[in-house]
Coordinates of C-alpha atoms in Angstrom, one line a residue:
Chain S
M1 CA 10.2 -24.2 -10.7
L2 CA 12.9 -23.6 -13.4
L3 CA 16.0 -21.9 -12.0
S4 CA 18.7 -20.4 -14.1
D5 CA 22.4 -21.2 -13.5
Q6 CA 22.8 -17.8 -11.9
D7 CA 19.8 -18.4 -9.6
R8 CA 21.4 -21.6 -8.5
A9 CA 24.8 -20.0 -8.0
M10 CA 23.2 -17.4 -5.7
L11 CA 21.8 -20.3 -3.6
T12 CA 25.2 -21.7 -3.0
G13 CA 26.2 -18.6 -1.0
R14 CA 29.1 -17.8 -3.4
S15 CA 27.7 -14.2 -3.7
G16 CA 27.4 -13.9 0.1
E17 CA 24.9 -14.9 2.8
A18 CA 22.5 -12.0 2.1
V19 CA 22.1 -13.0 -1.5
R20 CA 21.6 -16.6 -0.5
T21 CA 18.9 -15.6 2.0
A22 CA 17.2 -13.3 -0.5
M23 CA 17.2 -16.0 -3.2
E24 CA 15.8 -18.7 -0.8
L25 CA 13.0 -16.4 0.3
L26 CA 12.3 -15.3 -3.3
I27 CA 12.1 -18.9 -4.5
A28 CA 9.7 -19.8 -1.5
V29 CA 7.4 -16.9 -2.5
A30 CA 7.6 -17.7 -6.2
E31 CA 6.7 -21.4 -5.5
S32 CA 3.7 -20.2 -3.3
E33 CA 2.6 -18.2 -6.4
E34 CA 3.2 -21.2 -8.7
A35 CA 5.5 -19.1 -10.8
P36 CA 7.2 -21.2 -13.5
A37 CA 10.5 -19.2 -13.2
L38 CA 12.1 -16.0 -12.1
L39 CA 12.8 -13.0 -14.5
D40 CA 15.3 -10.1 -14.5
I41 CA 14.2 -6.8 -13.1
S42 CA 15.7 -3.4 -14.0
A43 CA 14.8 -1.4 -10.9
A44 CA 13.3 -1.7 -7.4
H45 CA 11.5 0.5 -4.9
I46 CA 11.8 -0.6 -1.2
D47 CA 9.1 -0.1 1.4
G48 CA 11.1 -1.8 4.1
G49 CA 12.7 1.4 5.4
L50 CA 9.6 2.5 7.4
Y51 CA 10.0 1.3 11.0
H52 CA 7.3 -1.0 12.4
G53 CA 9.3 -2.6 15.1
E54 CA 12.4 -4.7 15.7
A55 CA 11.5 -7.4 13.2
G56 CA 12.2 -5.1 10.2
L57 CA 15.5 -3.9 11.7
D58 CA 16.6 -7.5 12.6
F59 CA 16.0 -8.5 9.0
A60 CA 17.7 -5.5 7.4
R61 CA 20.8 -5.8 9.7
G62 CA 21.1 -9.5 8.9
L63 CA 21.2 -8.6 5.2
V64 CA 23.8 -5.9 5.8
D65 CA 26.0 -8.2 7.9
G66 CA 25.6 -10.8 5.1
G67 CA 27.2 -8.4 2.6
G68 CA 24.0 -7.4 0.8
R69 CA 24.3 -4.9 -2.0
V70 CA 21.5 -4.1 -4.5
V71 CA 22.3 -5.1 -8.1
V72 CA 19.7 -2.8 -9.8
P73 CA 18.9 0.9 -9.3
T74 CA 16.8 1.0 -6.1
T75 CA 14.9 3.8 -4.5
L76 CA 13.6 4.0 -1.0
N77 CA 10.0 4.7 0.2
V78 CA 9.0 7.1 3.0
S79 CA 10.6 6.4 6.4
S80 CA 9.5 7.2 9.9
L81 CA 11.6 10.4 10.1
D82 CA 12.0 13.7 8.3
L83 CA 15.8 14.0 8.0
L84 CA 15.6 17.5 6.5
H85 CA 13.3 18.7 9.3
P86 CA 14.2 16.5 12.3
E87 CA 12.6 18.9 14.8
L88 CA 9.1 17.9 13.5
Y89 CA 9.3 14.4 15.1
R90 CA 7.4 14.3 18.4
G91 CA 7.7 10.5 19.1
D92 CA 9.7 8.4 21.4
P93 CA 13.5 9.0 21.0
A94 CA 14.3 5.2 21.3
T95 CA 11.9 4.6 18.3
A96 CA 13.5 7.4 16.4
K97 CA 16.9 5.8 17.0
A98 CA 15.8 2.4 15.7
A99 CA 14.0 4.0 12.7
R100 CA 17.2 5.9 11.9
A101 CA 19.2 2.6 12.1
L102 CA 16.7 1.0 9.7
M103 CA 17.1 3.8 7.2
E104 CA 20.9 3.5 7.5
A105 CA 20.8 -0.3 6.9
Y106 CA 19.0 0.1 3.6
V107 CA 21.3 2.9 2.5
A108 CA 24.2 0.7 3.4
M109 CA 22.9 -1.9 0.9
G110 CA 23.2 0.7 -1.9
C111 CA 19.6 2.0 -2.0
A112 CA 19.2 5.7 -3.0
P113 CA 17.9 7.8 0.0
T114 CA 14.9 9.2 -2.0
W115 CA 12.5 8.6 0.9
T116 CA 9.3 9.0 -1.1
C117 CA 6.1 7.1 -1.7
A118 CA 5.9 8.7 -5.2
P119 CA 9.1 7.4 -6.9
Y120 CA 7.3 7.9 -10.2
Q121 CA 7.8 11.7 -9.7
L122 CA 11.6 11.2 -9.7
V123 CA 13.5 12.3 -12.8
S124 CA 14.5 8.7 -13.6
R125 CA 11.5 6.4 -13.6
P126 CA 10.6 3.2 -15.4
G127 CA 8.8 3.1 -18.7
P128 CA 6.4 0.8 -20.6
G129 CA 7.2 -2.9 -20.4
D130 CA 10.0 -2.5 -17.9
Q131 CA 10.1 -5.4 -15.4
I132 CA 10.5 -3.9 -11.9
A133 CA 9.9 -4.9 -8.2
W134 CA 8.2 -2.1 -6.3
G135 CA 6.8 -1.9 -2.8
E136 CA 4.3 0.8 -1.6
S137 CA 0.8 0.2 -2.7
N138 CA 0.2 3.5 -4.4
A139 CA 3.5 3.4 -6.3
I140 CA 2.7 -0.2 -7.5
V141 CA -0.6 0.8 -8.9
F142 CA 0.8 3.9 -10.6
A143 CA 3.8 2.0 -12.1
N144 CA 1.5 -0.7 -13.6
S145 CA -1.4 1.6 -14.6
V146 CA 0.1 4.9 -15.6
L147 CA 3.7 4.1 -16.5
G148 CA 3.0 0.7 -18.1
A149 CA 5.9 -0.8 -16.2
R150 CA 5.4 -4.3 -14.7
T151 CA 5.4 -5.0 -11.0
A152 CA 3.5 -7.3 -8.6
R153 CA 2.5 -6.2 -5.1
Y154 CA 5.8 -6.5 -3.3
G155 CA 5.6 -6.5 0.4
D156 CA 8.4 -5.4 2.8
F157 CA 11.3 -7.9 2.8
L158 CA 10.4 -9.3 -0.6
D159 CA 11.2 -6.0 -2.3
I160 CA 14.8 -6.0 -1.0
C161 CA 15.1 -9.7 -1.9
C162 CA 14.4 -8.8 -5.5
A163 CA 16.8 -5.8 -5.4
L164 CA 19.7 -8.0 -4.0
T165 CA 19.2 -10.7 -6.6
G166 CA 17.9 -8.7 -9.6
R167 CA 15.1 -11.3 -9.9
A168 CA 11.4 -11.5 -9.4
P169 CA 8.7 -14.3 -9.8
A170 CA 7.6 -14.5 -13.5
T171 CA 3.9 -14.4 -12.8
G172 CA 0.9 -12.2 -12.2
L173 CA 1.3 -8.6 -13.3
H174 CA 4.7 -9.3 -14.8
T175 CA 3.0 -11.3 -17.5
D176 CA 0.6 -10.2 -20.3
E177 CA -2.2 -12.4 -19.0
G178 CA -2.0 -11.0 -15.5
R179 CA -2.6 -7.5 -16.8
R180 CA -5.8 -8.3 -18.6
A181 CA -8.8 -6.4 -17.3
T182 CA -11.5 -8.8 -16.1
L183 CA -13.8 -6.1 -14.6
L184 CA -15.4 -3.4 -16.7
V185 CA -16.4 -0.3 -14.8
D186 CA -18.6 2.1 -16.7
L187 CA -18.8 5.6 -15.3
E188 CA -22.1 7.5 -15.7
V189 CA -21.4 10.9 -14.3
P190 CA -21.9 14.5 -15.6
D191 CA -19.0 15.8 -17.6
R192 CA -18.2 18.6 -15.1
M193 CA -17.3 15.9 -12.5
L194 CA -14.2 15.2 -14.6
D195 CA -12.9 18.7 -13.8
D196 CA -13.1 18.2 -10.1
D197 CA -9.9 16.9 -8.3
L198 CA -12.0 15.3 -5.5
F199 CA -13.8 13.1 -7.9
Y200 CA -10.7 11.0 -8.6
P201 CA -9.9 9.8 -5.1
A202 CA -13.6 9.2 -4.4
L203 CA -13.7 7.1 -7.6
G204 CA -10.6 5.3 -6.5
H205 CA -12.1 4.5 -3.1
A206 CA -15.2 3.1 -4.8
L207 CA -13.1 1.1 -7.3
G208 CA -11.0 -0.6 -4.6
E209 CA -14.2 -1.7 -2.8
I210 CA -15.6 -3.2 -6.0
A211 CA -12.5 -4.5 -7.7
G212 CA -10.8 -6.1 -4.7
A213 CA -7.7 -7.7 -6.3
E214 CA -9.1 -7.7 -9.9
V215 CA -7.7 -5.6 -12.8
A216 CA -10.4 -3.2 -13.9
V217 CA -10.9 -1.1 -17.0
I218 CA -12.7 2.2 -16.5
T219 CA -14.7 3.9 -19.2
G220 CA -16.0 7.5 -19.2
L221 CA -12.8 9.3 -18.3
D222 CA -10.6 11.4 -20.7
G223 CA -7.4 13.3 -20.9
R224 CA -8.4 15.4 -17.9
A225 CA -7.3 12.4 -15.8
G226 CA -3.7 13.5 -15.7
E227 CA -0.9 12.0 -13.6
D228 CA -1.8 13.8 -10.3
R229 CA -5.4 12.7 -10.6
L230 CA -4.6 9.1 -11.5
K231 CA -2.1 9.1 -8.6
S232 CA -5.0 10.0 -6.1
L233 CA -7.3 7.5 -7.8
G234 CA -4.8 4.6 -7.6
A235 CA -3.7 5.4 -4.0
A236 CA -7.3 5.3 -2.9
A237 CA -8.1 2.1 -4.8
A238 CA -4.9 0.4 -3.3
S239 CA -6.1 1.4 0.2
S240 CA -9.7 0.3 0.1
G241 CA -8.9 -2.7 -2.1
A242 CA -5.9 -4.8 -3.2
V243 CA -5.8 -3.0 -6.6
A244 CA -2.4 -3.2 -8.1
M245 CA -3.4 -2.1 -11.6
F246 CA -6.3 -0.5 -13.4
H247 CA -6.8 0.6 -17.0
V248 CA -8.6 3.8 -18.2
A249 CA -9.9 3.3 -21.7
G250 CA -8.4 5.9 -24.0
V251 CA -6.0 7.2 -21.3
T252 CA -3.6 4.6 -19.8
P253 CA -0.9 3.0 -22.0
E254 CA -2.3 -0.5 -22.3
A255 CA -5.9 0.6 -22.8
R256 CA -6.2 2.4 -26.1
T257 CA -9.6 0.9 -26.1
V258 CA -11.7 -1.3 -23.8
A259 CA -11.0 -4.3 -26.0
A260 CA -7.2 -3.7 -25.8
A261 CA -7.5 -3.7 -22.0
T262 CA -9.6 -6.9 -21.9
H263 CA -7.4 -8.5 -24.6
H264 CA -10.5 -8.8 -26.8
R265 CA -12.2 -11.1 -24.4
A266 CA -15.5 -10.6 -22.5
P267 CA -15.0 -9.1 -19.0
S268 CA -16.2 -11.5 -16.2
R269 CA -17.9 -8.7 -14.4
Q270 CA -19.4 -5.3 -15.4
V271 CA -20.4 -2.6 -13.0
T272 CA -21.8 0.9 -13.5
L273 CA -20.8 3.7 -11.2
G274 CA -22.9 6.8 -10.8
I275 CA -23.2 9.9 -8.6
P276 CA -24.8 8.1 -5.7
D277 CA -21.9 5.6 -5.6
L278 CA -19.4 8.4 -5.6
I279 CA -21.2 10.4 -2.9
R280 CA -21.3 7.3 -0.8
A281 CA -17.5 6.8 -1.3
R282 CA -16.8 10.4 -0.5
E283 CA -19.0 10.5 2.6
S284 CA -17.5 7.2 3.9
L285 CA -14.1 8.8 4.1
N286 CA -15.3 11.3 6.7
H287 CA -14.8 10.2 10.3
G288 CA -15.9 11.6 13.6
E289 CA -17.2 15.0 14.7
G290 CA -15.6 18.1 16.0
P291 CA -14.0 21.4 15.0
L292 CA -11.2 21.9 12.5
G293 CA -8.0 20.8 14.2
A294 CA -5.4 20.7 11.4
I295 CA -5.1 20.1 7.7
S296 CA -2.8 17.6 5.9
V297 CA -2.3 17.4 2.1
G298 CA 0.2 15.5 0.0
T299 CA -0.5 11.8 0.5
P300 CA 0.9 10.5 -1.8
H301 CA 3.7 13.1 -1.8
F302 CA 2.8 16.3 -3.7
S303 CA 4.2 16.7 -7.1
V304 CA 5.9 19.9 -8.4
H305 CA 2.7 20.8 -10.1
E306 CA 0.6 20.3 -7.0
L307 CA 3.0 22.4 -4.9
D308 CA 2.9 25.1 -7.4
H309 CA -0.9 25.0 -7.6
L310 CA -1.1 25.2 -3.8
G311 CA 1.4 28.1 -3.8
R312 CA -0.7 30.1 -6.1
M313 CA -3.9 29.3 -4.2
V314 CA -2.5 30.4 -0.8
A315 CA -0.7 33.5 -2.0
G316 CA -1.4 36.4 0.4
K317 CA -3.3 34.2 2.8
V318 CA -2.6 32.9 6.3
S319 CA -3.7 29.7 7.9
K320 CA -5.3 29.7 11.3
V321 CA -4.7 26.0 11.9
P322 CA -1.6 23.8 11.5
F323 CA -1.4 23.0 7.8
Y324 CA 0.9 20.2 6.7
V325 CA 2.2 19.6 3.2
N326 CA 3.9 16.2 2.5
T327 CA 6.3 15.9 -0.4
S328 CA 9.6 14.4 -1.3
R329 CA 13.1 16.0 -0.9
D330 CA 13.6 15.8 -4.7
V331 CA 10.4 17.5 -5.5
L332 CA 11.0 20.2 -2.9
D333 CA 14.5 20.7 -4.3
E334 CA 13.0 21.1 -7.8
F335 CA 10.3 23.4 -6.6
E336 CA 12.6 25.6 -4.6
H337 CA 14.0 26.9 -7.9
T338 CA 10.5 27.8 -9.2
G339 CA 9.7 30.4 -6.6
S340 CA 6.2 30.1 -5.0
I341 CA 7.5 28.2 -2.0
A342 CA 7.6 31.5 -0.2
A343 CA 3.8 31.8 -0.5
I344 CA 3.4 28.4 1.1
E345 CA 5.7 29.3 3.9
A346 CA 4.1 32.7 4.5
F347 CA 0.7 30.9 4.6
G348 CA 2.1 29.2 7.7
A349 CA 2.3 25.7 6.2
T350 CA 4.7 23.1 7.5
I351 CA 6.5 21.2 4.7
V352 CA 7.2 17.6 5.6
T353 CA 9.6 15.6 3.6
D354 CA 11.0 12.0 3.7
T355 CA 7.9 10.8 5.6
C356 CA 4.2 11.5 6.0
T357 CA 1.9 12.9 8.7
Y358 CA -0.2 9.7 9.0
I359 CA 2.7 7.3 9.7
T360 CA 4.8 9.0 12.3
P361 CA 4.2 11.4 15.2
I362 CA 4.5 14.8 13.7
M363 CA 1.1 16.4 14.2
G364 CA 1.0 15.9 18.0
D365 CA -2.3 16.0 19.8
V366 CA -4.8 17.5 17.3
D367 CA -7.7 19.4 18.9
G368 CA -10.5 18.4 16.5
R369 CA -10.7 16.8 13.1
V370 CA -8.1 16.8 10.4
M371 CA -9.1 17.9 6.9
T372 CA -7.4 16.2 3.9
N373 CA -7.8 15.9 0.2
S374 CA -6.3 12.4 0.2
A375 CA -8.6 9.4 0.3
K376 CA -5.6 7.3 1.5
W377 CA -4.9 9.6 4.4
A378 CA -8.6 9.7 5.3
F379 CA -8.7 5.9 5.1
Y380 CA -5.7 5.2 7.4
A381 CA -5.4 8.1 9.8
P382 CA -8.3 7.3 12.1
G383 CA -6.7 3.9 12.9
N384 CA -3.1 5.1 12.9
L385 CA -3.5 8.4 14.7
G386 CA -6.9 8.2 16.4
V387 CA -8.1 11.4 14.7
G388 CA -11.4 12.3 13.1
V389 CA -11.2 13.2 9.4
V390 CA -12.9 15.6 6.9
F391 CA -12.4 14.5 3.3
A392 CA -12.6 17.5 1.0
G393 CA -10.9 19.2 -2.0
L394 CA -7.8 21.3 -1.9
E395 CA -9.7 24.6 -2.3
A396 CA -12.0 23.7 0.7
C397 CA -8.8 22.8 2.7
V398 CA -7.4 26.2 2.0
S399 CA -10.5 28.2 2.7
S400 CA -11.1 26.3 5.9
A401 CA -7.5 27.0 6.9
V402 CA -8.1 30.7 6.4
S403 CA -11.3 30.8 8.4
G404 CA -10.3 28.2 11.0
R405 CA -13.6 26.4 10.5
V406 CA -14.6 23.4 8.4
E407 CA -15.9 24.9 5.1
I408 CA -16.8 22.3 2.5
G409 CA -18.3 24.7 0.1
E410 CA -20.3 23.5 -2.9
V411 CA -19.7 19.8 -3.6
W412 CA -21.4 17.2 -5.7
Chain L
M1 CA -14.3 -33.9 7.5
S2 CA -13.7 -31.2 5.0
R3 CA -13.6 -32.2 1.4
E4 CA -12.4 -28.8 0.4
E5 CA -9.1 -28.5 -1.4
F6 CA -6.3 -26.5 0.2
R7 CA -2.8 -25.5 -1.0
A8 CA -0.1 -24.6 1.4
L9 CA 1.6 -21.2 0.7
V10 CA 3.6 -21.4 3.9
A11 CA 4.0 -24.9 5.2
G12 CA 3.5 -25.8 8.8
S13 CA 1.1 -26.9 11.5
A14 CA -1.1 -24.8 13.7
T15 CA -4.3 -25.1 15.8
G16 CA -6.5 -22.2 16.8
E17 CA -10.0 -20.8 17.1
L18 CA -11.3 -19.6 13.7
L19 CA -11.5 -15.8 13.3
N20 CA -13.6 -15.2 10.2
L21 CA -12.8 -11.8 8.7
T22 CA -15.7 -10.8 6.5
A23 CA -13.8 -8.2 4.6
P24 CA -10.1 -8.0 3.4
L25 CA -7.8 -6.4 5.9
S26 CA -4.5 -4.5 5.5
L27 CA -2.4 -5.6 8.5
W28 CA -0.6 -2.3 8.3
G29 CA -3.1 0.2 9.6
G30 CA -5.3 -2.7 10.5
L31 CA -3.5 -4.8 13.2
D32 CA -1.8 -3.4 16.2
P33 CA 1.2 -5.7 16.7
D34 CA 1.6 -4.7 20.3
T35 CA -1.9 -6.0 21.2
G36 CA -2.9 -8.3 18.4
L37 CA -6.2 -6.3 18.0
I38 CA -7.8 -5.2 14.7
I39 CA -7.7 -1.4 14.6
D40 CA -9.0 -0.6 11.1
R41 CA -12.0 1.7 11.9
S42 CA -13.8 0.7 8.8
H43 CA -13.4 -3.0 9.3
P44 CA -16.4 -5.2 10.3
E45 CA -14.2 -7.1 12.8
L46 CA -12.8 -4.0 14.5
G47 CA -11.6 -4.7 18.0
Q48 CA -11.3 -8.5 17.7
S49 CA -8.0 -10.2 18.6
M50 CA -5.9 -12.1 16.0
T51 CA -3.6 -13.6 18.7
G52 CA -3.5 -17.4 18.4
A53 CA -6.4 -17.5 15.9
I54 CA -6.7 -19.2 12.6
V55 CA -7.7 -16.2 10.5
T56 CA -9.8 -16.7 7.4
M57 CA -9.8 -13.8 5.0
P58 CA -10.8 -13.3 1.3
F59 CA -7.4 -11.7 0.5
G60 CA -4.9 -9.2 1.9
R61 CA -5.7 -5.6 1.1
G62 CA -3.8 -2.4 1.1
S63 CA -0.3 -1.7 2.3
S64 CA 2.8 -3.5 1.4
S65 CA 4.0 -2.8 5.0
S66 CA 1.7 -5.6 6.1
S67 CA 4.6 -8.1 5.9
S68 CA 6.5 -6.1 8.5
V69 CA 3.5 -5.8 10.7
L70 CA 2.9 -9.6 10.5
A71 CA 6.5 -10.4 11.3
E72 CA 6.5 -8.0 14.2
A73 CA 3.3 -9.4 15.6
L74 CA 4.7 -12.9 15.3
R75 CA 7.9 -11.8 17.1
L76 CA 5.9 -10.3 19.9
G77 CA 3.7 -13.4 20.2
T78 CA 0.5 -11.4 19.4
G79 CA 0.2 -12.8 15.8
P80 CA -2.3 -15.3 14.4
A81 CA -1.7 -19.1 14.5
G82 CA -2.2 -19.3 10.8
F83 CA -4.2 -17.9 7.8
I84 CA -6.7 -19.5 5.4
L85 CA -7.1 -17.2 2.4
D86 CA -9.4 -17.4 -0.6
L87 CA -6.6 -16.0 -2.9
P88 CA -2.8 -16.2 -2.5
D89 CA -1.1 -13.2 -1.0
S90 CA 2.7 -12.9 -1.2
I91 CA 2.7 -10.0 1.3
L92 CA 1.5 -12.2 4.1
V93 CA 3.7 -15.1 2.8
I94 CA 6.9 -13.2 3.1
G95 CA 6.0 -11.8 6.5
S96 CA 5.5 -15.3 7.8
L97 CA 8.7 -16.7 6.2
V98 CA 10.9 -13.9 7.5
A99 CA 9.5 -14.2 11.1
N100 CA 10.2 -18.0 10.9
R101 CA 13.8 -17.3 9.8
L102 CA 14.5 -14.7 12.4
Y103 CA 12.6 -16.0 15.4
G104 CA 11.5 -19.6 14.6
T105 CA 7.8 -18.7 14.7
V106 CA 5.4 -20.9 12.7
C107 CA 2.5 -19.3 11.0
P108 CA 1.2 -21.5 8.1
I109 CA -0.8 -20.0 5.3
V110 CA -3.1 -22.0 3.1
V111 CA -5.3 -21.0 0.2
G112 CA -8.7 -22.5 -0.2
R113 CA -12.2 -22.1 1.2
L114 CA -13.7 -23.5 4.4
P115 CA -17.4 -24.4 4.1
S116 CA -19.5 -21.4 5.0
G117 CA -20.5 -21.2 8.6
S118 CA -17.4 -22.9 9.9
T119 CA -16.6 -22.1 13.5
G120 CA -14.6 -23.5 16.5
R121 CA -11.1 -24.8 16.7
W122 CA -9.4 -26.0 13.5
V123 CA -6.1 -27.4 12.6
I124 CA -3.9 -26.4 9.7
D125 CA -1.5 -29.2 8.9
Q126 CA 0.5 -28.6 5.7
D127 CA -2.2 -28.7 2.9
Q128 CA -4.9 -30.1 5.1
V129 CA -7.4 -28.1 7.2
I130 CA -9.5 -30.1 9.6
P131 CA -11.9 -29.3 12.5
M132 CA -11.1 -30.3 16.1
P133 CA -13.7 -32.6 17.7
G134 CA -16.8 -30.6 18.5
S135 CA -16.0 -27.9 15.9
G136 CA -17.2 -27.9 12.4
S137 CA -19.2 -26.2 9.7
G138 CA -22.6 -24.8 9.2
P139 CA -25.4 -24.2 11.7
A140 CA -25.8 -27.5 13.7
A141 CA -25.0 -29.8 10.9

């Protein structure tokens, strides 16, 4: 692999032990990917601040002790704790202490304490062509697909190695060739489906199962596929598959046409998705039986627009079951100046920031199933929390909250 | 012996019983590092143990936290002996590399395909993958 003079200098330890470690690991990974060289990045998003055990903390502390400081603007993904609402945490105090120490280690390296899985909702976000190193599967797929920025799937540890060195392997999704769609997905659904929020995560779930790790181009969507809907589509596809990028013909920045997305070459596979496939995807996200125990929305973190939409939907209503809304501290701060937060609070919803209800003990013992409009939450919560799940749209979540019973309403 | 071509993503040697995963798995949300068991409710190999196994898998799916979960499982001694993947996966690679640095654990990862129907105990040695005596490929070859 071709190393620059600067890469080699970092290997000598002149910039500190942390930088040396980061560069050594980065080169080992780059060689495993057969990358020809490293390239400069302009930003990073770090998933390593979520506590999974001592290994993560040992690694981060080693970097702090080795003088590690990020050299590009770096944001932090969700953690295990809600620092704005610490009383929500119901887990073991020793784990909370270790999780806190992990968060502090990453902040000590100069990462911004954004604590969100949706860094693309922050005021400063990357743009088309920007080379970045992002962790968090839903953020990765959004950055590539919707923003047109360029990131591979960075796992924990590798993300901070990139941030400490400002470098990343010059391969895969960082290159033109790696972004070429090889799978063509033709949607054949009635036009009214495109107005339904639940259609998008169900499509994402089906896409992940079909695409695996391939880059797909989807036809049959239009401008109604806005950022919030593409967010839910991508998050679902990155959970059921290893999808790190998709194109939507006529919608996403590198797919003005199908031919633009496939770089004017024939796709190696072509799949048609219709209503039966989407129904199967939607139904496979339900899990278990039982009454309505709680509701959780905002995975990935709710945007200002989604919070506002929820606020208008719940105005004057009261939830009979615990209702959780996950969002980021920055979005909440922005939303607090817009007003309808009072409606959400009067509704009885608990706003969770900095973390998410499916990764840390916030909900406690739920008596019954949890309803969610997130395919990602529905996908992971049964394994993580041991709960049953009802996957349904936001309106169904709100009407079920009001009646205290699972009410799906009319659905395709 | 296998004539398949393999490439080492993480170098090292390991021996273990094959655990053939028939679908991609996200280790985060899919592997409990305390027990080494597969906990993804939608996964065909739900409930099986990865501990000490040579895990074959098409590719890693899902969460970027899987590197942390792999490193933690290796720290606790519940992790797999090694991986054989159809496609390279840097998320697993970095998890194995970091655990090696911190705790001296060895979890080699190779990319390549075993002949279908392979079972029994196999050895990963750098870029070679070979069956132990009595193990092999296919139904009663």
